[in-house]
Amino acid sequence: MPTVIGIRFKDSGKTYHFDPRNLPLQRGDWVIVETVRGPELGRVATGLIDLADDQIIGELKPVLRRATQADLDHLHQLQQREPEALQICAEKIAAHQLPMRLVKAEYNFDGSRLTFYFTAEKRVDFRALVRDLARTFRTRIELRQIGPRDEAKLLGGIGPCGRLLCCATFLPDFARVSIKMAKDQDLPLNPSKISGVCGRLLCCLSYEHEQYLQIKAELPQRGDWVQTREGPGEVVAVNVVKENVTVELYNGNTIECAAQEILEVRKRVAAEAQARNAAGITPVAQMRGTSQPLGAGEDGLLDEELDPEALATLEHDETPPRRSVPPRADAALGDTLGRRAAAAKQPAAPRRASAPPPPEHAPSDPPAAATVETGGTRSQRRRRRKKAKRQAAAPTHQAQPPAQPPAATPSSPEQGSSAGTAPRRRRQRRRGHQQG
């Protein structure tokens, strides 16, 4: 595990790890380190620590040396030239007519690189501007487009709370903030109240979000019924900052109770209820311990008093022993009773309707199909009865089919051929009309 040291280039910037190279460094010392952009001046943010290889991102750069007072004076001289460079760059932007707004100019430690930070609504083609600035400053030029939060971090300022901006003083990274955090903290959803100087949501909304969720989980919600020292009531307000709730009692008064107090009252009430139940004071325990006989008219079950002599006779009455029945006789008796029950359940067959008198020209003997058989299932008997009724209602004589006229035969061959050629002639005449 390599030993590294944390270096920070800005007060609110990220902490980068470097190889100390056995230099006796302490927190707050100024050092010169090697970066991908050349030597830079930074400050020790953390002491010597051991990190695993998978926690080191990229190549581990070394610490070159301690910074001297001459190094600090040289950096101060370069910072004094930044406002002039910013003004010259603004004039060049106006000459090129680019939709850019400059924010800050910054030199590196040795003055070999000059970086300009700007904001724009969309991507800007500044290649011609870079060539013009390079000829003017005789150094390497770099242009960086940043967002509103980075602009506030570079420029600094005072927030709505009256303190210096968090991103410009100690916040290394921008936290993810959503409107749901403001809702969980019961803040007014007014953009002017929950937005910072950058026009985005306040970064401090994420500081206490987890604590708000934890406290809300412990407190009862609005509308819940709770037990208080003055009796039960309904929760009408929840104050997460004070960690208490406002309870409206049954008489209309309101009191403030802490979550711990509500929990203690609930435990005490539960313990008292268990003790009363164990002592048999509660109505449920009394009903379990005593069994009262039902009297006259009790629960509407007995409306008259029973005769004591009848009760005594029932108590001393002995039921005669049951006579044993042989298994075969018992089975035969069961079959007989089953057949009788089945016969009783079957509905009586309806009477057959008398057949109408036969017509004069019908034969005297009735048709054999009119007789209804009594065997078979119920559905079969029903179908046979319906069939018999239809046969009885139908007439016995059969109507003679109408005589068909004899087919016309052509009297001569010319007549038969003319019948076949007539449609053909009509089609030909129709085609002639269509063509004309």
Coordinates of C-alpha atoms in Angstrom, one line a residue:
M1 CA 0.0 0.0 0.0
P2 CA 1.6 3.3 -1.1
T3 CA 1.9 6.2 1.3
V4 CA 0.4 9.4 -0.2
I5 CA -0.3 12.9 0.9
G6 CA -3.4 15.1 0.0
I7 CA -2.8 18.4 -1.9
R8 CA -5.4 21.0 -2.6
F9 CA -4.9 23.8 -5.1
K10 CA -7.9 25.9 -4.0
D11 CA -9.6 26.4 -0.7
S12 CA -12.8 24.8 -2.1
G13 CA -11.2 22.5 -4.6
K14 CA -10.8 18.8 -4.6
T15 CA -8.1 17.0 -2.8
Y16 CA -5.5 15.2 -5.0
H17 CA -3.0 12.5 -3.8
F18 CA 0.7 12.8 -4.5
D19 CA 3.8 10.9 -3.6
P20 CA 5.5 12.8 -0.7
R21 CA 9.0 11.3 -1.6
N22 CA 10.0 11.1 2.1
L23 CA 9.6 14.9 2.5
P24 CA 8.7 16.1 6.1
L25 CA 5.5 17.8 5.3
Q26 CA 2.7 18.9 7.6
R27 CA -0.8 20.1 7.0
G28 CA -0.9 23.7 5.7
D29 CA 2.5 23.7 4.1
W30 CA 2.9 25.1 0.5
V31 CA 4.5 22.7 -2.0
I32 CA 5.3 22.6 -5.7
V33 CA 3.9 19.4 -7.3
E34 CA 4.1 18.0 -10.8
T35 CA 0.8 17.8 -12.7
V36 CA -0.2 17.0 -16.3
R37 CA -0.3 20.7 -17.0
G38 CA 3.1 21.4 -15.6
P39 CA 4.3 22.5 -12.1
E40 CA 1.6 23.9 -9.8
L41 CA 1.6 25.5 -6.4
G42 CA -0.6 23.7 -3.8
R43 CA -1.2 23.3 -0.1
V44 CA -1.1 20.2 2.0
A45 CA -4.7 19.3 3.0
T46 CA -4.2 15.9 4.7
G47 CA -1.3 14.2 6.3
L48 CA 0.4 11.0 5.3
I49 CA -2.0 8.2 4.7
D50 CA -1.9 4.6 3.2
L51 CA -4.1 3.9 0.3
A52 CA -4.9 0.8 -1.6
D53 CA -3.9 0.5 -5.2
D54 CA -7.5 0.4 -6.4
Q55 CA -8.2 3.8 -4.7
I56 CA -5.5 5.6 -6.6
I57 CA -6.8 7.1 -9.9
G58 CA -4.3 7.5 -12.6
E59 CA -0.6 7.9 -12.2
L60 CA 0.7 9.0 -8.8
K61 CA 2.7 12.2 -9.4
P62 CA 5.5 13.3 -7.0
V63 CA 5.9 16.3 -4.8
L64 CA 8.8 18.3 -6.2
R65 CA 9.8 20.5 -3.2
R66 CA 8.6 22.9 -0.6
A67 CA 7.5 26.3 -1.8
T68 CA 9.6 29.2 -0.8
Q69 CA 8.7 32.9 -0.3
A70 CA 10.0 33.7 -3.8
D71 CA 7.5 31.2 -5.3
L72 CA 4.6 32.8 -3.5
D73 CA 5.7 36.3 -4.6
H74 CA 6.0 35.1 -8.2
L75 CA 2.5 33.7 -8.1
H76 CA 1.2 36.9 -6.6
Q77 CA 2.7 38.9 -9.5
L78 CA 1.0 36.6 -12.0
Q79 CA -2.4 37.1 -10.2
Q80 CA -2.0 40.9 -10.6
R81 CA -1.8 40.5 -14.4
E82 CA -5.1 38.5 -14.6
P83 CA -7.5 41.5 -14.6
E84 CA -5.6 43.1 -17.6
A85 CA -5.7 39.8 -19.5
L86 CA -9.4 39.5 -18.8
Q87 CA -10.0 43.0 -20.3
I88 CA -8.0 42.3 -23.4
C89 CA -9.8 39.0 -23.9
A90 CA -13.2 40.8 -23.6
E91 CA -12.1 43.2 -26.4
K92 CA -11.1 40.4 -28.6
I93 CA -14.5 38.6 -28.0
A94 CA -16.3 41.8 -29.0
A95 CA -14.2 42.1 -32.1
H96 CA -15.0 38.5 -33.1
Q97 CA -18.7 39.0 -32.2
L98 CA -18.9 35.8 -30.2
P99 CA -21.8 35.1 -27.8
M100 CA -19.6 34.6 -24.7
R101 CA -19.4 36.1 -21.3
L102 CA -16.0 36.0 -19.5
V103 CA -15.9 35.0 -15.9
K104 CA -12.2 34.8 -14.8
A105 CA -8.7 34.6 -16.2
E106 CA -6.1 32.5 -14.4
Y107 CA -2.3 31.9 -14.8
N108 CA -0.6 28.7 -13.8
F109 CA 2.5 28.6 -11.5
D110 CA 5.2 29.3 -14.0
G111 CA 3.1 31.5 -16.3
S112 CA 3.3 29.1 -19.3
R113 CA -0.5 28.7 -19.5
L114 CA -3.3 31.3 -19.4
T115 CA -6.9 29.9 -18.9
F116 CA -10.0 31.9 -19.5
Y117 CA -13.4 30.8 -18.0
F118 CA -16.6 31.8 -19.8
T119 CA -20.3 31.0 -19.9
A120 CA -22.5 30.6 -23.0
E121 CA -25.9 29.3 -23.8
K122 CA -24.6 26.9 -26.5
R123 CA -21.3 25.7 -28.0
V124 CA -19.1 28.5 -29.4
D125 CA -16.5 28.2 -32.1
F126 CA -13.6 30.2 -30.7
R127 CA -10.7 28.8 -32.7
A128 CA -10.0 32.2 -34.3
L129 CA -10.1 33.8 -30.9
V130 CA -7.6 31.4 -29.5
R131 CA -5.1 32.2 -32.3
D132 CA -5.6 35.9 -31.8
L133 CA -5.0 35.6 -28.0
A134 CA -1.9 33.5 -28.4
R135 CA -0.3 36.1 -30.7
T136 CA -1.2 38.8 -28.1
F137 CA 0.0 37.1 -24.8
R138 CA 2.8 35.0 -26.3
T139 CA 1.8 32.0 -24.2
R140 CA -0.5 29.0 -24.3
I141 CA -4.2 29.9 -24.3
E142 CA -7.0 27.7 -22.9
L143 CA -10.7 28.5 -23.0
R144 CA -13.2 26.6 -20.7
Q145 CA -16.9 26.8 -20.8
I146 CA -18.5 26.4 -17.3
G147 CA -22.0 26.4 -15.9
P148 CA -23.8 28.7 -13.4
R149 CA -22.6 26.8 -10.3
D150 CA -19.0 26.8 -11.4
E151 CA -19.3 30.5 -12.0
A152 CA -20.5 31.1 -8.5
K153 CA -17.7 29.0 -7.2
L154 CA -15.1 31.0 -9.0
L155 CA -16.4 34.4 -8.2
G156 CA -17.7 33.8 -4.7
G157 CA -20.3 35.8 -2.9
I158 CA -22.8 35.8 0.0
G159 CA -25.7 33.4 0.1
P160 CA -29.3 34.0 1.3
C161 CA -28.2 32.9 4.8
G162 CA -25.8 35.8 5.1
R163 CA -22.7 33.6 5.0
L164 CA -20.1 33.1 2.3
L165 CA -21.0 30.6 -0.4
C166 CA -20.4 27.0 0.6
C167 CA -19.1 26.2 -2.9
A168 CA -16.5 29.0 -2.7
T169 CA -15.3 28.2 0.9
F170 CA -15.3 24.5 1.8
L171 CA -17.6 22.5 -0.6
P172 CA -15.3 20.4 -2.9
D173 CA -18.1 18.8 -5.1
F174 CA -21.6 19.9 -6.0
A175 CA -24.2 17.7 -4.3
R176 CA -27.2 16.3 -6.1
V177 CA -30.2 18.4 -5.0
S178 CA -33.9 17.8 -6.0
I179 CA -37.2 19.5 -5.3
K180 CA -38.2 16.4 -3.2
M181 CA -35.6 17.4 -0.6
A182 CA -37.4 20.7 -0.1
K183 CA -40.8 18.9 0.2
D184 CA -39.4 16.5 2.8
Q185 CA -38.1 19.4 4.9
D186 CA -41.5 21.2 4.7
L187 CA -40.0 24.3 2.9
P188 CA -42.0 26.7 0.8
L189 CA -41.8 25.7 -2.9
N190 CA -41.0 29.3 -3.8
P191 CA -38.0 29.6 -6.3
S192 CA -36.7 32.7 -4.6
K193 CA -36.6 30.9 -1.2
I194 CA -34.9 27.7 -2.2
S195 CA -32.5 29.0 -4.9
G196 CA -29.0 30.3 -4.5
V197 CA -27.1 33.1 -6.3
C198 CA -26.4 30.8 -9.2
G199 CA -30.1 30.3 -9.9
R200 CA -30.1 26.7 -9.0
L201 CA -31.4 24.8 -5.9
L202 CA -29.5 25.5 -2.7
C203 CA -26.7 23.0 -2.1
C204 CA -27.5 23.1 1.7
L205 CA -30.8 21.3 1.1
S206 CA -28.8 18.0 1.0
Y207 CA -27.0 18.7 4.3
E208 CA -29.8 17.7 6.7
H209 CA -32.1 15.7 4.4
E210 CA -31.2 12.3 6.0
Q211 CA -31.7 13.7 9.5
Y212 CA -35.1 15.0 8.5
L213 CA -36.2 11.6 7.2
Q214 CA -34.9 9.8 10.3
I215 CA -36.7 12.2 12.7
K216 CA -39.9 12.0 10.6
A217 CA -39.8 8.3 10.9
E218 CA -39.8 8.5 14.7
L219 CA -42.5 11.1 15.0
P220 CA -46.2 10.3 14.4
Q221 CA -47.7 11.7 11.2
R222 CA -50.3 14.4 10.9
G223 CA -53.8 12.9 11.5
D224 CA -52.6 10.1 13.8
W225 CA -54.3 9.5 17.2
V226 CA -51.8 9.3 20.1
Q227 CA -51.9 9.0 23.9
T228 CA -50.7 12.1 25.8
R229 CA -50.4 13.0 29.5
E230 CA -53.7 14.7 29.3
G231 CA -55.6 12.1 27.3
P232 CA -55.9 10.9 23.7
G233 CA -55.8 13.4 20.9
E234 CA -55.1 13.9 17.2
V235 CA -51.8 15.1 15.7
V236 CA -52.4 18.4 13.9
A237 CA -48.8 19.6 13.3
V238 CA -45.3 18.1 13.2
N239 CA -42.2 20.2 14.1
V240 CA -39.1 18.3 12.9
V241 CA -36.6 21.0 14.2
K242 CA -37.9 20.8 17.7
E243 CA -38.7 17.0 17.3
N244 CA -42.2 17.4 18.8
V245 CA -45.8 17.3 17.6
T246 CA -48.9 19.4 18.3
V247 CA -51.8 17.4 19.6
E248 CA -55.5 18.5 19.7
L249 CA -57.3 17.0 22.6
Y250 CA -61.0 16.0 22.7
N251 CA -62.0 19.3 24.5
G252 CA -60.4 21.4 21.7
N253 CA -57.2 22.4 23.6
T254 CA -53.8 21.8 21.9
I255 CA -50.5 20.7 23.6
E256 CA -47.0 20.1 22.4
C257 CA -45.5 16.6 23.0
A258 CA -42.1 15.2 22.3
A259 CA -41.7 11.8 20.6
Q260 CA -40.1 10.3 23.7
E261 CA -43.0 11.6 25.9
I262 CA -45.6 10.0 23.7
L263 CA -43.7 6.7 23.7
E264 CA -43.5 6.7 27.5
V265 CA -47.2 7.5 27.9
R266 CA -48.0 4.7 25.5
K267 CA -45.9 2.2 27.4
R268 CA -47.4 3.3 30.7
V269 CA -51.0 2.9 29.4
A270 CA -50.2 -0.5 28.0
A271 CA -48.6 -1.7 31.3
E272 CA -51.7 -0.5 33.2
A273 CA -54.0 -2.2 30.8
Q274 CA -52.1 -5.5 31.2
A275 CA -52.1 -5.2 35.0
R276 CA -55.8 -4.6 35.1
N277 CA -56.5 -7.5 32.8
A278 CA -54.3 -9.8 34.9
A279 CA -56.1 -8.7 38.1
G280 CA -59.5 -9.4 36.6
I281 CA -60.7 -5.8 36.7
T282 CA -61.4 -5.4 33.0
P283 CA -64.8 -6.5 31.7
V284 CA -63.2 -9.1 29.5
A285 CA -61.4 -10.8 32.4
Q286 CA -64.7 -10.8 34.4
M287 CA -66.5 -12.5 31.6
R288 CA -63.8 -15.1 31.3
G289 CA -63.7 -15.8 35.1
T290 CA -67.4 -16.1 35.8
S291 CA -69.9 -18.1 33.8
Q292 CA -73.5 -17.0 34.5
P293 CA -76.5 -19.2 33.4
L294 CA -78.9 -17.7 31.1
G295 CA -82.2 -16.8 32.8
A296 CA -85.6 -16.0 31.5
G297 CA -85.5 -13.6 28.6
E298 CA -81.6 -13.4 28.7
D299 CA -80.2 -12.6 25.2
G300 CA -83.7 -13.6 23.9
L301 CA -82.9 -17.3 24.1
L302 CA -85.2 -18.4 27.0
D303 CA -88.4 -16.6 27.5
E304 CA -90.0 -19.0 30.1
E305 CA -88.7 -20.7 33.2
L306 CA -88.2 -24.4 33.1
D307 CA -90.0 -26.7 35.5
P308 CA -87.6 -28.1 38.2
E309 CA -89.4 -31.5 38.2
A310 CA -89.0 -31.8 34.4
L311 CA -85.3 -31.1 34.7
A312 CA -85.0 -33.7 37.4
T313 CA -86.8 -36.3 35.3
L314 CA -84.5 -35.5 32.4
E315 CA -81.4 -35.9 34.6
H316 CA -82.5 -39.3 36.0
D317 CA -84.0 -40.7 32.8
E318 CA -82.0 -43.6 31.4
T319 CA -82.1 -44.3 27.7
P320 CA -82.8 -48.0 26.9
P321 CA -80.0 -49.8 25.2
R322 CA -80.1 -50.0 21.5
R323 CA -81.0 -53.4 20.1
S324 CA -78.3 -54.9 18.0
V325 CA -79.3 -55.6 14.4
P326 CA -77.5 -58.2 12.3
P327 CA -75.4 -56.7 9.6
R328 CA -77.3 -58.3 6.8
A329 CA -80.7 -57.2 8.1
D330 CA -79.4 -53.7 8.7
A331 CA -78.1 -53.5 5.1
A332 CA -81.4 -54.8 3.7
L333 CA -83.3 -52.3 5.8
G334 CA -81.1 -49.5 4.5
D335 CA -81.7 -50.5 0.9
T336 CA -85.5 -50.6 1.5
L337 CA -85.5 -47.2 3.0
G338 CA -83.4 -45.8 0.2
R339 CA -85.8 -47.1 -2.5
R340 CA -88.7 -45.6 -0.6
A341 CA -87.0 -42.2 -0.3
A342 CA -86.1 -42.2 -4.0
A343 CA -89.7 -43.1 -5.0
A344 CA -91.1 -40.3 -2.8
K345 CA -88.7 -37.8 -4.4
Q346 CA -89.8 -38.6 -7.9
P347 CA -92.7 -36.4 -9.2
A348 CA -96.0 -38.0 -10.2
A349 CA -96.3 -38.6 -13.9
P350 CA -98.9 -36.2 -15.4
R351 CA -102.0 -37.7 -16.8
R352 CA -102.1 -38.3 -20.6
A353 CA -104.3 -36.0 -22.5
S354 CA -107.1 -37.8 -24.4
A355 CA -106.4 -38.1 -28.1
P356 CA -108.7 -36.0 -30.3
P357 CA -111.4 -37.9 -32.2
P358 CA -110.0 -39.2 -35.5
P359 CA -111.3 -37.6 -38.7
E360 CA -113.8 -39.3 -40.9
H361 CA -111.2 -40.4 -43.5
A362 CA -108.6 -41.6 -40.9
P363 CA -108.4 -45.3 -39.9
S364 CA -110.1 -46.4 -36.7
D365 CA -106.9 -47.8 -35.1
P366 CA -104.7 -45.2 -33.2
P367 CA -101.0 -45.0 -34.1
A368 CA -98.7 -47.3 -32.0
A369 CA -96.3 -44.4 -31.3
A370 CA -98.9 -42.6 -29.1
T371 CA -98.4 -45.2 -26.3
V372 CA -96.1 -43.7 -23.6
E373 CA -93.7 -46.1 -21.9
T374 CA -93.1 -45.8 -18.2
G375 CA -89.5 -47.1 -18.1
G376 CA -86.2 -45.0 -18.4
T377 CA -84.9 -41.9 -16.8
R378 CA -86.9 -38.8 -16.1
S379 CA -85.6 -36.9 -19.1
Q380 CA -86.3 -39.9 -21.4
R381 CA -89.9 -40.1 -20.1
R382 CA -90.3 -36.4 -20.7
R383 CA -89.1 -36.6 -24.3
R384 CA -91.4 -39.5 -24.9
R385 CA -94.4 -37.6 -23.5
K386 CA -93.7 -34.6 -25.7
K387 CA -93.4 -36.9 -28.7
A388 CA -96.7 -38.5 -28.0
K389 CA -98.4 -35.1 -27.7
R390 CA -97.0 -34.0 -31.0
Q391 CA -98.2 -37.2 -32.7
A392 CA -101.7 -36.9 -31.1
A393 CA -102.0 -33.3 -32.2
A394 CA -100.8 -33.9 -35.8
P395 CA -103.5 -34.8 -38.5
T396 CA -103.5 -38.5 -39.7
H397 CA -104.0 -37.8 -43.4
Q398 CA -101.1 -36.8 -45.6
A399 CA -101.5 -34.0 -48.1
Q400 CA -101.0 -34.9 -51.7
P401 CA -98.0 -33.1 -53.3
P402 CA -99.1 -30.7 -56.0
A403 CA -98.8 -32.0 -59.6
Q404 CA -95.8 -30.6 -61.5
P405 CA -96.5 -29.4 -65.0
P406 CA -94.7 -31.5 -67.7
A407 CA -91.4 -30.1 -68.9
A408 CA -91.7 -28.2 -72.2
T409 CA -90.0 -29.9 -75.0
P410 CA -89.0 -28.0 -78.2
S411 CA -91.3 -28.9 -81.1
S412 CA -88.5 -28.5 -83.6
P413 CA -84.7 -28.3 -83.7
E414 CA -84.9 -24.6 -84.8
Q415 CA -87.0 -23.7 -81.7
G416 CA -84.5 -25.3 -79.3
S417 CA -81.5 -23.6 -80.9
S418 CA -83.3 -20.2 -80.9
A419 CA -83.8 -20.5 -77.1
G420 CA -80.1 -21.0 -76.6
T421 CA -78.9 -18.2 -78.9
A422 CA -81.2 -15.5 -77.6
P423 CA -79.0 -14.6 -74.6
R424 CA -76.0 -14.5 -76.9
R425 CA -77.7 -12.1 -79.3
R426 CA -78.6 -9.8 -76.4
R427 CA -75.0 -9.7 -75.2
Q428 CA -73.8 -8.9 -78.7
R429 CA -76.2 -6.0 -79.0
R430 CA -75.1 -4.7 -75.5
R431 CA -71.5 -4.8 -76.6
G432 CA -72.3 -2.9 -79.8
H433 CA -74.0 -0.1 -77.8
Q434 CA -71.1 0.2 -75.5
Q435 CA -68.6 0.4 -78.4
G436 CA -70.7 3.0 -80.1

